[in-house]
Amino acid sequence: MLLTRLGGGLRRPGNLARTCSAASTRGPGVTFTTDRGDRDKRDRERAYPKLPQVTVGVVVLKEDEVGGVPRAMLVERKNDPAKNTFAFPGGRLNLGESLQDCARREVREESNVELCASFPLELVTTIEHVSRDDEGDVKFHYVIVEFVGLAAKGSREIPGDDAASIDWASLDELWDKNILDKKAHEDVMRKALEIYRERRNP
């Protein structure tokens, strides 16, 4: 496995309101549906792609009611591959879908949680993952775009079809979870928390 961090960023919003509710958190754009019956076919198509596959990950933070450090959402995978492991919510970008709409959709599908409208999604980092077979041919090539968002107050987490459970963890608690690449998750969450603190305390 090769993980290469790529630089990049988006224009950062200014000071943001602290009030965040579940109302009006659905982003604009096209509504996409997911055909669960085609999951196996899509998984096969991901191997030996002609082009890199773009996926989106989201560090969804939930603010502590007493003002403590926010915790991040972790989704336990119900199906193989990576069954019973935890990861930040995310998935593949659909044709014609914006990165931000993909992020909101994946969080909603996997957890039923809406993202806070007054805390717009912001790019954290991008990660490139290239995997080759024994012959040296590229078997998988993903470009993962990681965002940070804030869970809307009042959102109730309900595991989606692909999720066994939903959990929340602080940066230190990540190491107690069954996560495949804990160091990568820690790095992304650390950057996400830095963005969160800068925006909450400009």
Tab-separated table of C-alpha atoms in Angstrom:
chain	number	residue	atom	x	y	z
A	1	MET	CA	0.000	0.000	0.000
A	2	LEU	CA	1.222	3.442	-0.912
A	3	LEU	CA	-0.213	6.477	0.807
A	4	THR	CA	0.965	9.817	-0.488
A	5	ARG	CA	-0.211	13.044	1.096
A	6	LEU	CA	-0.946	15.777	-1.412
A	7	GLY	CA	-1.090	19.449	-0.567
A	8	GLY	CA	-4.141	21.559	-1.202
A	9	GLY	CA	-6.818	23.650	0.359
A	10	LEU	CA	-9.974	25.640	-0.198
A	11	ARG	CA	-10.774	29.211	0.651
A	12	ARG	CA	-11.624	29.332	4.332
A	13	PRO	CA	-14.843	30.983	5.542
A	14	GLY	CA	-14.640	33.712	8.125
A	15	ASN	CA	-16.044	33.709	11.649
A	16	LEU	CA	-19.019	31.371	12.004
A	17	ALA	CA	-22.103	31.345	14.181
A	18	ARG	CA	-21.969	28.874	17.044
A	19	THR	CA	-25.622	27.862	16.761
A	20	CYS	CA	-26.114	24.755	14.681
A	21	SER	CA	-29.394	22.910	14.201
A	22	ALA	CA	-30.558	20.110	11.954
A	23	ALA	CA	-32.749	22.461	9.938
A	24	SER	CA	-31.742	23.400	6.384
A	25	THR	CA	-28.600	21.290	6.377
A	26	ARG	CA	-29.197	19.459	3.118
A	27	GLY	CA	-26.925	20.874	0.486
A	28	PRO	CA	-28.124	22.004	-2.940
A	29	GLY	CA	-27.597	19.918	-6.010
A	30	VAL	CA	-28.688	16.649	-7.545
A	31	THR	CA	-30.210	13.913	-5.401
A	32	PHE	CA	-28.565	10.527	-5.960
A	33	THR	CA	-29.927	7.101	-5.130
A	34	THR	CA	-27.884	4.019	-4.309
A	35	ASP	CA	-28.821	0.598	-5.682
A	36	ARG	CA	-27.623	-1.782	-2.983
A	37	GLY	CA	-28.176	-4.780	-5.259
A	38	ASP	CA	-25.344	-3.620	-7.520
A	39	ARG	CA	-22.768	-3.425	-4.706
A	40	ASP	CA	-20.916	-6.619	-5.675
A	41	LYS	CA	-20.758	-5.582	-9.319
A	42	ARG	CA	-19.353	-2.177	-8.391
A	43	ASP	CA	-16.756	-3.770	-6.123
A	44	ARG	CA	-15.513	-5.939	-9.001
A	45	GLU	CA	-15.362	-2.931	-11.289
A	46	ARG	CA	-13.084	-1.101	-8.860
A	47	ALA	CA	-10.270	-3.586	-9.474
A	48	TYR	CA	-7.924	-2.741	-12.367
A	49	PRO	CA	-9.562	0.597	-13.166
A	50	LYS	CA	-8.827	2.539	-16.325
A	51	LEU	CA	-8.776	5.773	-14.338
A	52	PRO	CA	-8.200	6.671	-10.671
A	53	GLN	CA	-11.328	6.441	-8.519
A	54	VAL	CA	-12.298	9.547	-6.543
A	55	THR	CA	-13.696	8.999	-3.059
A	56	VAL	CA	-14.659	11.366	-0.267
A	57	GLY	CA	-14.087	10.975	3.472
A	58	VAL	CA	-15.544	13.166	6.206
A	59	VAL	CA	-14.334	13.858	9.726
A	60	VAL	CA	-17.726	14.583	11.291
A	61	LEU	CA	-17.174	16.343	14.602
A	62	LYS	CA	-19.696	16.514	17.440
A	63	GLU	CA	-19.281	19.315	19.938
A	64	ASP	CA	-19.245	18.463	23.622
A	65	GLU	CA	-22.222	19.907	25.480
A	66	VAL	CA	-19.940	21.295	28.211
A	67	GLY	CA	-17.400	22.797	25.842
A	68	GLY	CA	-14.861	19.993	25.734
A	69	VAL	CA	-12.872	18.749	22.758
A	70	PRO	CA	-15.113	17.535	19.903
A	71	ARG	CA	-15.272	13.849	19.052
A	72	ALA	CA	-15.291	12.363	15.554
A	73	MET	CA	-17.784	9.939	14.050
A	74	LEU	CA	-16.584	6.409	13.345
A	75	VAL	CA	-18.628	3.977	11.262
A	76	GLU	CA	-18.264	0.241	11.851
A	77	ARG	CA	-18.349	-1.610	8.530
A	78	LYS	CA	-20.985	-4.329	8.307
A	79	ASN	CA	-19.707	-5.992	5.120
A	80	ASP	CA	-16.414	-7.144	3.632
A	81	PRO	CA	-13.888	-5.839	2.864
A	82	ALA	CA	-12.856	-4.439	6.257
A	83	LYS	CA	-15.868	-5.944	8.041
A	84	ASN	CA	-16.123	-4.949	11.746
A	85	THR	CA	-13.477	-2.236	11.427
A	86	PHE	CA	-14.125	1.450	12.077
A	87	ALA	CA	-13.448	4.350	9.728
A	88	PHE	CA	-14.560	7.894	9.037
A	89	PRO	CA	-17.713	7.939	6.876
A	90	GLY	CA	-17.212	8.288	3.151
A	91	GLY	CA	-17.541	6.719	-0.268
A	92	ARG	CA	-17.230	7.087	-4.022
A	93	LEU	CA	-18.062	10.240	-5.926
A	94	ASN	CA	-20.954	9.842	-8.375
A	95	LEU	CA	-20.852	11.224	-11.900
A	96	GLY	CA	-22.150	14.790	-11.900
A	97	GLU	CA	-21.998	15.071	-8.111
A	98	SER	CA	-19.995	17.758	-6.329
A	99	LEU	CA	-17.478	16.742	-3.674
A	100	GLN	CA	-19.471	18.532	-0.981
A	101	ASP	CA	-22.747	16.882	-2.027
A	102	CYS	CA	-20.995	13.511	-1.988
A	103	ALA	CA	-19.735	14.178	1.536
A	104	ARG	CA	-23.202	15.108	2.806
A	105	ARG	CA	-24.806	12.134	1.062
A	106	GLU	CA	-22.326	9.594	2.414
A	107	VAL	CA	-22.667	10.870	5.981
A	108	ARG	CA	-26.459	10.777	5.680
A	109	GLU	CA	-26.535	7.286	4.133
A	110	GLU	CA	-24.134	5.765	6.643
A	111	SER	CA	-25.351	7.453	9.828
A	112	ASN	CA	-28.572	9.442	9.235
A	113	VAL	CA	-26.691	12.495	10.567
A	114	GLU	CA	-27.068	15.879	8.877
A	115	LEU	CA	-24.170	18.316	8.708
A	116	CYS	CA	-24.300	21.778	10.230
A	117	ALA	CA	-25.139	24.468	7.670
A	118	SER	CA	-23.343	27.206	9.647
A	119	PHE	CA	-20.090	25.212	9.628
A	120	PRO	CA	-19.465	24.638	5.885
A	121	LEU	CA	-17.433	21.639	4.837
A	122	GLU	CA	-13.734	22.389	4.468
A	123	LEU	CA	-10.978	20.422	2.782
A	124	VAL	CA	-8.551	18.800	5.223
A	125	THR	CA	-6.219	16.911	2.896
A	126	THR	CA	-6.109	14.542	-0.055
A	127	ILE	CA	-4.636	11.055	0.049
A	128	GLU	CA	-3.542	8.900	-2.867
A	129	HIS	CA	-3.749	5.125	-2.500
A	130	VAL	CA	-2.185	2.889	-5.166
A	131	SER	CA	-2.114	-0.896	-4.880
A	132	ARG	CA	-0.355	-3.177	-7.388
A	133	ASP	CA	-0.642	-6.913	-7.978
A	134	ASP	CA	2.236	-9.414	-8.149
A	135	GLU	CA	2.795	-8.538	-11.816
A	136	GLY	CA	3.162	-4.861	-11.028
A	137	ASP	CA	-0.153	-3.862	-12.601
A	138	VAL	CA	-2.274	-1.276	-10.797
A	139	LYS	CA	-5.124	-3.128	-9.081
A	140	PHE	CA	-6.564	-0.186	-7.177
A	141	HIS	CA	-5.980	3.547	-7.457
A	142	TYR	CA	-7.965	5.870	-5.206
A	143	VAL	CA	-7.761	9.603	-4.648
A	144	ILE	CA	-9.383	10.268	-1.269
A	145	VAL	CA	-10.584	13.806	-0.563
A	146	GLU	CA	-10.956	14.360	3.189
A	147	PHE	CA	-13.304	17.035	4.560
A	148	VAL	CA	-14.196	18.218	8.051
A	149	GLY	CA	-17.793	18.967	8.997
A	150	LEU	CA	-19.875	19.440	12.123
A	151	ALA	CA	-22.860	17.289	13.088
A	152	ALA	CA	-26.052	19.297	13.303
A	153	LYS	CA	-27.557	19.454	16.763
A	154	GLY	CA	-30.598	17.233	16.999
A	155	SER	CA	-29.354	14.747	14.416
A	156	ARG	CA	-29.920	11.201	15.594
A	157	GLU	CA	-27.391	8.663	14.400
A	158	ILE	CA	-28.888	5.493	12.893
A	159	PRO	CA	-26.541	2.993	11.183
A	160	GLY	CA	-27.193	2.711	7.448
A	161	ASP	CA	-27.316	-0.441	5.333
A	162	ASP	CA	-23.517	-0.732	5.180
A	163	ALA	CA	-22.927	0.150	8.844
A	164	ALA	CA	-23.006	-2.149	11.869
A	165	SER	CA	-22.788	0.692	14.394
A	166	ILE	CA	-21.916	4.353	14.855
A	167	ASP	CA	-19.433	5.515	17.488
A	168	TRP	CA	-17.724	8.761	18.472
A	169	ALA	CA	-14.107	9.078	19.542
A	170	SER	CA	-11.655	11.721	20.670
A	171	LEU	CA	-8.198	11.881	19.147
A	172	ASP	CA	-6.767	9.770	21.966
A	173	GLU	CA	-9.598	7.244	21.782
A	174	LEU	CA	-8.860	6.415	18.137
A	175	TRP	CA	-6.141	4.019	19.282
A	176	ASP	CA	-8.688	1.989	21.263
A	177	LYS	CA	-10.809	1.328	18.167
A	178	ASN	CA	-10.475	-1.416	15.566
A	179	ILE	CA	-9.172	0.820	12.772
A	180	LEU	CA	-7.060	-0.541	9.919
A	181	ASP	CA	-4.757	2.473	9.546
A	182	LYS	CA	-4.834	4.274	12.873
A	183	LYS	CA	-1.910	6.577	12.072
A	184	ALA	CA	-3.597	7.871	8.904
A	185	HIS	CA	-6.872	8.432	10.782
A	186	GLU	CA	-4.997	10.232	13.560
A	187	ASP	CA	-3.210	12.512	11.087
A	188	VAL	CA	-6.439	13.444	9.305
A	189	MET	CA	-8.349	14.021	12.552
A	190	ARG	CA	-5.545	16.130	14.004
A	191	LYS	CA	-5.663	18.417	10.949
A	192	ALA	CA	-9.467	18.513	11.111
A	193	LEU	CA	-9.361	19.615	14.752
A	194	GLU	CA	-6.858	22.347	13.899
A	195	ILE	CA	-9.278	23.700	11.279
A	196	TYR	CA	-12.150	23.463	13.759
A	197	ARG	CA	-10.266	25.424	16.431
A	198	GLU	CA	-9.174	28.108	13.954
A	199	ARG	CA	-12.740	28.626	12.773
A	200	ARG	CA	-14.276	28.622	16.235
A	201	ASN	CA	-11.608	30.973	17.614
A	202	PRO	CA	-10.463	33.165	14.691
